JSON list of C-alpha atoms in Angstrom, two decimals:
[
{"chain": "A", "resi": 376, "resn": "MET", "atom": "CA", "xyz": [15.13, -79.34, -170.17]},
{"chain": "A", "resi": 377, "resn": "VAL", "atom": "CA", "xyz": [12.45, -77.23, -168.45]},
{"chain": "A", "resi": 378, "resn": "ALA", "atom": "CA", "xyz": [11.11, -76.13, -171.83]},
{"chain": "A", "resi": 379, "resn": "PHE", "atom": "CA", "xyz": [10.84, -79.78, -172.93]},
{"chain": "A", "resi": 380, "resn": "LYS", "atom": "CA", "xyz": [8.90, -80.70, -169.75]},
{"chain": "A", "resi": 381, "resn": "ASN", "atom": "CA", "xyz": [6.57, -77.75, -170.32]},
{"chain": "A", "resi": 382, "resn": "TYR", "atom": "CA", "xyz": [6.09, -78.91, -173.93]},
{"chain": "A", "resi": 383, "resn": "LEU", "atom": "CA", "xyz": [5.19, -82.43, -172.73]},
{"chain": "A", "resi": 384, "resn": "THR", "atom": "CA", "xyz": [2.75, -81.03, -170.18]},
{"chain": "A", "resi": 385, "resn": "VAL", "atom": "CA", "xyz": [1.02, -78.88, -172.81]},
{"chain": "A", "resi": 386, "resn": "ALA", "atom": "CA", "xyz": [0.96, -81.79, -175.29]},
{"chain": "A", "resi": 387, "resn": "ALA", "atom": "CA", "xyz": [-0.58, -84.12, -172.71]},
{"chain": "A", "resi": 388, "resn": "PHE", "atom": "CA", "xyz": [-3.19, -81.51, -171.78]},
{"chain": "A", "resi": 389, "resn": "LEU", "atom": "CA", "xyz": [-4.14, -80.90, -175.42]},
{"chain": "A", "resi": 390, "resn": "SER", "atom": "CA", "xyz": [-4.31, -84.63, -176.11]},
{"chain": "A", "resi": 391, "resn": "ALA", "atom": "CA", "xyz": [-6.73, -85.04, -173.22]},
{"chain": "A", "resi": 392, "resn": "LEU", "atom": "CA", "xyz": [-8.95, -82.34, -174.70]},
{"chain": "A", "resi": 393, "resn": "ILE", "atom": "CA", "xyz": [-8.82, -83.58, -178.28]},
{"chain": "A", "resi": 394, "resn": "LEU", "atom": "CA", "xyz": [-8.87, -87.37, -178.03]},
{"chain": "A", "resi": 395, "resn": "PRO", "atom": "CA", "xyz": [-12.18, -89.09, -177.35]},
{"chain": "A", "resi": 396, "resn": "PRO", "atom": "CA", "xyz": [-12.53, -90.51, -173.86]},
{"chain": "A", "resi": 397, "resn": "CYS", "atom": "CA", "xyz": [-11.71, -94.18, -173.47]},
{"chain": "A", "resi": 398, "resn": "GLN", "atom": "CA", "xyz": [-14.57, -96.34, -172.31]},
{"chain": "A", "resi": 399, "resn": "ALA", "atom": "CA", "xyz": [-14.19, -99.76, -170.84]},
{"chain": "A", "resi": 400, "resn": "GLU", "atom": "CA", "xyz": [-15.95, -102.22, -173.11]},
{"chain": "A", "resi": 401, "resn": "THR", "atom": "CA", "xyz": [-18.38, -104.61, -171.48]},
{"chain": "A", "resi": 402, "resn": "GLN", "atom": "CA", "xyz": [-17.12, -108.18, -171.56]},
{"chain": "A", "resi": 403, "resn": "SER", "atom": "CA", "xyz": [-18.97, -110.81, -173.53]},
{"chain": "A", "resi": 404, "resn": "VAL", "atom": "CA", "xyz": [-21.05, -113.40, -171.69]},
{"chain": "A", "resi": 405, "resn": "LYS", "atom": "CA", "xyz": [-18.44, -116.05, -172.55]},
{"chain": "A", "resi": 406, "resn": "GLU", "atom": "CA", "xyz": [-15.57, -113.98, -171.14]},
{"chain": "A", "resi": 407, "resn": "THR", "atom": "CA", "xyz": [-17.59, -113.21, -168.04]},
{"chain": "A", "resi": 408, "resn": "MET", "atom": "CA", "xyz": [-18.64, -116.80, -167.43]},
{"chain": "A", "resi": 409, "resn": "ASP", "atom": "CA", "xyz": [-15.09, -118.06, -168.02]},
{"chain": "A", "resi": 410, "resn": "ALA", "atom": "CA", "xyz": [-13.81, -115.63, -165.37]},
{"chain": "A", "resi": 411, "resn": "VAL", "atom": "CA", "xyz": [-16.59, -116.45, -162.90]},
{"chain": "A", "resi": 412, "resn": "VAL", "atom": "CA", "xyz": [-16.19, -120.23, -163.28]},
{"chain": "A", "resi": 413, "resn": "ALA", "atom": "CA", "xyz": [-12.40, -119.98, -162.91]},
{"chain": "A", "resi": 414, "resn": "ARG", "atom": "CA", "xyz": [-12.83, -117.88, -159.76]},
{"chain": "A", "resi": 415, "resn": "LEU", "atom": "CA", "xyz": [-15.37, -120.34, -158.33]},
{"chain": "A", "resi": 416, "resn": "TYR", "atom": "CA", "xyz": [-13.04, -123.30, -158.92]},
{"chain": "A", "resi": 417, "resn": "ASP", "atom": "CA", "xyz": [-10.16, -121.39, -157.34]},
{"chain": "A", "resi": 418, "resn": "THR", "atom": "CA", "xyz": [-12.06, -120.31, -154.23]},
{"chain": "A", "resi": 419, "resn": "LEU", "atom": "CA", "xyz": [-14.73, -122.91, -153.43]},
{"chain": "A", "resi": 420, "resn": "SER", "atom": "CA", "xyz": [-14.51, -126.49, -152.29]},
{"chain": "A", "resi": 421, "resn": "GLU", "atom": "CA", "xyz": [-16.17, -129.28, -154.26]},
{"chain": "A", "resi": 422, "resn": "GLU", "atom": "CA", "xyz": [-18.98, -129.39, -151.70]},
{"chain": "A", "resi": 423, "resn": "GLU", "atom": "CA", "xyz": [-19.53, -125.63, -151.99]},
{"chain": "A", "resi": 424, "resn": "LEU", "atom": "CA", "xyz": [-19.56, -125.86, -155.78]},
{"chain": "A", "resi": 425, "resn": "PHE", "atom": "CA", "xyz": [-22.27, -128.54, -155.72]},
{"chain": "A", "resi": 426, "resn": "SER", "atom": "CA", "xyz": [-24.39, -126.49, -153.31]},
{"chain": "A", "resi": 427, "resn": "LEU", "atom": "CA", "xyz": [-24.35, -123.29, -155.38]},
{"chain": "A", "resi": 428, "resn": "ASN", "atom": "CA", "xyz": [-27.73, -121.70, -156.01]},
{"chain": "A", "resi": 429, "resn": "GLU", "atom": "CA", "xyz": [-28.95, -118.55, -157.76]},
{"chain": "A", "resi": 430, "resn": "ASP", "atom": "CA", "xyz": [-28.58, -116.30, -154.70]},
{"chain": "A", "resi": 431, "resn": "LYS", "atom": "CA", "xyz": [-25.05, -117.49, -153.93]},
{"chain": "A", "resi": 432, "resn": "ILE", "atom": "CA", "xyz": [-23.92, -117.06, -157.54]},
{"chain": "A", "resi": 433, "resn": "GLN", "atom": "CA", "xyz": [-25.37, -113.55, -157.70]},
{"chain": "A", "resi": 434, "resn": "SER", "atom": "CA", "xyz": [-23.62, -112.60, -154.44]},
{"chain": "A", "resi": 435, "resn": "ILE", "atom": "CA", "xyz": [-20.28, -113.63, -155.97]},
{"chain": "A", "resi": 436, "resn": "LEU", "atom": "CA", "xyz": [-20.65, -111.54, -159.14]},
{"chain": "A", "resi": 437, "resn": "THR", "atom": "CA", "xyz": [-18.88, -108.22, -159.46]},
{"chain": "A", "resi": 438, "resn": "PRO", "atom": "CA", "xyz": [-20.96, -105.27, -160.73]},
{"chain": "A", "resi": 439, "resn": "GLU", "atom": "CA", "xyz": [-19.15, -105.54, -164.09]},
{"chain": "A", "resi": 440, "resn": "GLU", "atom": "CA", "xyz": [-19.93, -109.26, -164.38]},
{"chain": "A", "resi": 441, "resn": "ARG", "atom": "CA", "xyz": [-23.55, -108.66, -163.47]},
{"chain": "A", "resi": 442, "resn": "GLU", "atom": "CA", "xyz": [-23.76, -105.92, -166.13]},
{"chain": "A", "resi": 443, "resn": "SER", "atom": "CA", "xyz": [-22.32, -108.23, -168.78]},
{"chain": "A", "resi": 444, "resn": "LEU", "atom": "CA", "xyz": [-24.70, -111.06, -167.92]},
{"chain": "A", "resi": 445, "resn": "ALA", "atom": "CA", "xyz": [-27.65, -108.64, -167.91]},
{"chain": "A", "resi": 446, "resn": "THR", "atom": "CA", "xyz": [-26.89, -106.98, -171.25]},
{"chain": "A", "resi": 447, "resn": "GLN", "atom": "CA", "xyz": [-24.65, -109.02, -173.55]},
{"chain": "A", "resi": 448, "resn": "HIS", "atom": "CA", "xyz": [-26.49, -112.28, -174.28]},
{"chain": "A", "resi": 449, "resn": "VAL", "atom": "CA", "xyz": [-28.87, -111.06, -176.99]},
{"chain": "A", "resi": 450, "resn": "THR", "atom": "CA", "xyz": [-28.15, -107.68, -178.58]},
{"chain": "A", "resi": 451, "resn": "PHE", "atom": "CA", "xyz": [-29.57, -105.92, -181.60]},
{"chain": "A", "resi": 452, "resn": "GLU", "atom": "CA", "xyz": [-30.26, -102.42, -182.93]},
{"chain": "A", "resi": 453, "resn": "VAL", "atom": "CA", "xyz": [-33.65, -100.88, -183.69]},
{"chain": "A", "resi": 454, "resn": "ASN", "atom": "CA", "xyz": [-34.11, -97.87, -185.95]},
{"chain": "A", "resi": 455, "resn": "VAL", "atom": "CA", "xyz": [-37.60, -96.83, -184.84]},
{"chain": "A", "resi": 456, "resn": "PRO", "atom": "CA", "xyz": [-39.36, -96.78, -181.46]},
{"chain": "A", "resi": 457, "resn": "VAL", "atom": "CA", "xyz": [-40.41, -100.34, -180.61]},
{"chain": "A", "resi": 458, "resn": "VAL", "atom": "CA", "xyz": [-41.93, -102.55, -177.97]},
{"chain": "A", "resi": 459, "resn": "VAL", "atom": "CA", "xyz": [-39.78, -105.57, -177.19]},
{"chain": "A", "resi": 460, "resn": "SER", "atom": "CA", "xyz": [-41.60, -108.62, -175.84]},
{"chain": "A", "resi": 461, "resn": "VAL", "atom": "CA", "xyz": [-39.68, -111.30, -173.97]},
{"chain": "A", "resi": 462, "resn": "MET", "atom": "CA", "xyz": [-41.51, -114.61, -173.68]},
{"chain": "A", "resi": 463, "resn": "HIS", "atom": "CA", "xyz": [-40.32, -116.31, -170.49]},
{"chain": "A", "resi": 464, "resn": "HIS", "atom": "CA", "xyz": [-41.15, -119.99, -169.89]},
{"chain": "A", "resi": 465, "resn": "LYS", "atom": "CA", "xyz": [-43.71, -120.16, -167.08]},
{"chain": "A", "resi": 466, "resn": "ASP", "atom": "CA", "xyz": [-42.19, -123.30, -165.55]},
{"chain": "A", "resi": 467, "resn": "GLN", "atom": "CA", "xyz": [-38.70, -121.85, -165.16]},
{"chain": "A", "resi": 468, "resn": "PRO", "atom": "CA", "xyz": [-38.30, -121.70, -161.38]},
{"chain": "A", "resi": 469, "resn": "THR", "atom": "CA", "xyz": [-36.25, -118.50, -161.32]},
{"chain": "A", "resi": 470, "resn": "LEU", "atom": "CA", "xyz": [-36.94, -115.40, -163.36]},
{"chain": "A", "resi": 471, "resn": "PRO", "atom": "CA", "xyz": [-33.87, -113.99, -165.15]},
{"chain": "A", "resi": 472, "resn": "PHE", "atom": "CA", "xyz": [-32.55, -111.39, -162.68]},
{"chain": "A", "resi": 473, "resn": "TRP", "atom": "CA", "xyz": [-32.21, -108.67, -165.31]},
{"chain": "A", "resi": 474, "resn": "LEU", "atom": "CA", "xyz": [-35.77, -108.84, -166.65]},
{"chain": "A", "resi": 475, "resn": "PRO", "atom": "CA", "xyz": [-37.60, -106.75, -164.01]},
{"chain": "A", "resi": 476, "resn": "GLU", "atom": "CA", "xyz": [-34.42, -104.82, -163.11]},
{"chain": "A", "resi": 477, "resn": "SER", "atom": "CA", "xyz": [-34.11, -103.47, -166.65]},
{"chain": "A", "resi": 478, "resn": "GLY", "atom": "CA", "xyz": [-37.67, -102.16, -166.75]},
{"chain": "A", "resi": 479, "resn": "PHE", "atom": "CA", "xyz": [-39.57, -105.02, -168.39]},
{"chain": "A", "resi": 480, "resn": "LYS", "atom": "CA", "xyz": [-43.12, -105.37, -167.08]},
{"chain": "A", "resi": 481, "resn": "LYS", "atom": "CA", "xyz": [-45.06, -108.61, -166.94]},
{"chain": "A", "resi": 482, "resn": "THR", "atom": "CA", "xyz": [-48.26, -108.43, -168.98]},
{"chain": "A", "resi": 483, "resn": "GLU", "atom": "CA", "xyz": [-51.44, -110.48, -168.70]},
{"chain": "A", "resi": 484, "resn": "MET", "atom": "CA", "xyz": [-50.61, -112.14, -172.02]},
{"chain": "A", "resi": 485, "resn": "THR", "atom": "CA", "xyz": [-49.22, -115.63, -172.46]},
{"chain": "A", "resi": 486, "resn": "VAL", "atom": "CA", "xyz": [-47.97, -117.56, -175.48]},
{"chain": "A", "resi": 487, "resn": "ALA", "atom": "CA", "xyz": [-48.24, -121.33, -175.90]},
{"chain": "A", "resi": 488, "resn": "ASN", "atom": "CA", "xyz": [-46.70, -123.62, -178.48]},
{"chain": "A", "resi": 489, "resn": "ASP", "atom": "CA", "xyz": [-47.90, -126.94, -179.87]},
{"chain": "A", "resi": 490, "resn": "GLU", "atom": "CA", "xyz": [-45.97, -128.79, -177.14]},
{"chain": "A", "resi": 491, "resn": "ASN", "atom": "CA", "xyz": [-48.12, -127.08, -174.49]},
{"chain": "A", "resi": 492, "resn": "ARG", "atom": "CA", "xyz": [-45.26, -124.96, -173.23]},
{"chain": "A", "resi": 493, "resn": "VAL", "atom": "CA", "xyz": [-46.62, -121.70, -171.87]},
{"chain": "A", "resi": 494, "resn": "TYR", "atom": "CA", "xyz": [-44.64, -118.46, -171.74]},
{"chain": "A", "resi": 495, "resn": "ASP", "atom": "CA", "xyz": [-45.40, -115.27, -169.83]},
{"chain": "A", "resi": 496, "resn": "VAL", "atom": "CA", "xyz": [-44.99, -112.10, -171.88]},
{"chain": "A", "resi": 497, "resn": "TRP", "atom": "CA", "xyz": [-42.82, -109.27, -170.50]},
{"chain": "A", "resi": 498, "resn": "GLN", "atom": "CA", "xyz": [-42.63, -105.98, -172.39]},
{"chain": "A", "resi": 499, "resn": "LYS", "atom": "CA", "xyz": [-40.61, -102.79, -172.54]},
{"chain": "A", "resi": 500, "resn": "GLU", "atom": "CA", "xyz": [-40.53, -99.86, -174.96]},
{"chain": "A", "resi": 501, "resn": "PHE", "atom": "CA", "xyz": [-37.24, -98.83, -176.59]},
{"chain": "A", "resi": 502, "resn": "GLN", "atom": "CA", "xyz": [-36.23, -95.79, -178.58]},
{"chain": "A", "resi": 503, "resn": "PRO", "atom": "CA", "xyz": [-34.02, -96.20, -181.67]},
{"chain": "A", "resi": 504, "resn": "GLY", "atom": "CA", "xyz": [-30.65, -97.64, -180.69]},
{"chain": "A", "resi": 505, "resn": "PRO", "atom": "CA", "xyz": [-29.31, -100.74, -178.99]},
{"chain": "A", "resi": 506, "resn": "VAL", "atom": "CA", "xyz": [-31.45, -103.36, -177.27]},
{"chain": "A", "resi": 507, "resn": "GLN", "atom": "CA", "xyz": [-29.44, -105.48, -174.84]},
{"chain": "A", "resi": 508, "resn": "LEU", "atom": "CA", "xyz": [-30.86, -108.55, -173.12]},
{"chain": "A", "resi": 509, "resn": "GLY", "atom": "CA", "xyz": [-29.34, -110.88, -170.55]},
{"chain": "A", "resi": 510, "resn": "ILE", "atom": "CA", "xyz": [-28.84, -114.55, -169.89]},
{"chain": "A", "resi": 511, "resn": "ASN", "atom": "CA", "xyz": [-31.70, -116.97, -169.33]},
{"chain": "A", "resi": 512, "resn": "GLY", "atom": "CA", "xyz": [-30.50, -117.66, -165.79]},
{"chain": "A", "resi": 513, "resn": "PHE", "atom": "CA", "xyz": [-28.07, -119.73, -163.79]},
{"chain": "A", "resi": 514, "resn": "ASP", "atom": "CA", "xyz": [-30.24, -122.83, -163.45]},
{"chain": "A", "resi": 515, "resn": "LYS", "atom": "CA", "xyz": [-30.36, -125.67, -165.97]},
{"chain": "A", "resi": 516, "resn": "HIS", "atom": "CA", "xyz": [-33.75, -124.75, -167.38]},
{"chain": "A", "resi": 517, "resn": "ARG", "atom": "CA", "xyz": [-33.67, -125.63, -171.06]},
{"chain": "A", "resi": 518, "resn": "GLN", "atom": "CA", "xyz": [-36.59, -123.58, -172.38]},
{"chain": "A", "resi": 519, "resn": "HIS", "atom": "CA", "xyz": [-34.86, -120.34, -173.33]},
{"chain": "A", "resi": 520, "resn": "TYR", "atom": "CA", "xyz": [-36.82, -117.12, -173.56]},
{"chain": "A", "resi": 521, "resn": "PHE", "atom": "CA", "xyz": [-37.59, -115.78, -177.01]},
{"chain": "A", "resi": 522, "resn": "VAL", "atom": "CA", "xyz": [-38.16, -112.26, -178.26]},
{"chain": "A", "resi": 523, "resn": "SER", "atom": "CA", "xyz": [-40.48, -110.39, -180.58]},
{"chain": "A", "resi": 524, "resn": "VAL", "atom": "CA", "xyz": [-40.17, -106.77, -181.67]},
{"chain": "A", "resi": 525, "resn": "GLY", "atom": "CA", "xyz": [-42.93, -104.51, -182.96]},
{"chain": "A", "resi": 526, "resn": "PRO", "atom": "CA", "xyz": [-43.20, -100.81, -183.81]},
{"chain": "A", "resi": 527, "resn": "LEU", "atom": "CA", "xyz": [-44.88, -98.47, -181.37]}
]
């Protein structure tokens, strides 16, 4: 019996060395929002739900939820060094929380469309690999940001 226990111990040790480490996968935005909304309905009164604002919602998020909402809304891969430009609607009252936090810098440039909607341009350089962008925000602003990508 002792030999069998020693065998199991050695097998477990070798498995830990050989097998790749497990990494927790970041939840999708849908999974995250479903969990957050369910938690809000379970813990807040109707009055508290109607009085929610950006700051209150952000204070309720776990670090994992915040990470998901900051990185899983728009994702793509680039195979060369690029500059990613995020055009953010100037009239949106609250800037997406992840935009400055993830290293994007506001430029002096703006973009306007034929409906006279003006967008500020935020930029960040990326090396080859994943580009992960977050949600537009928690408010009901309908003009979503849009993205352009160009080589460095």
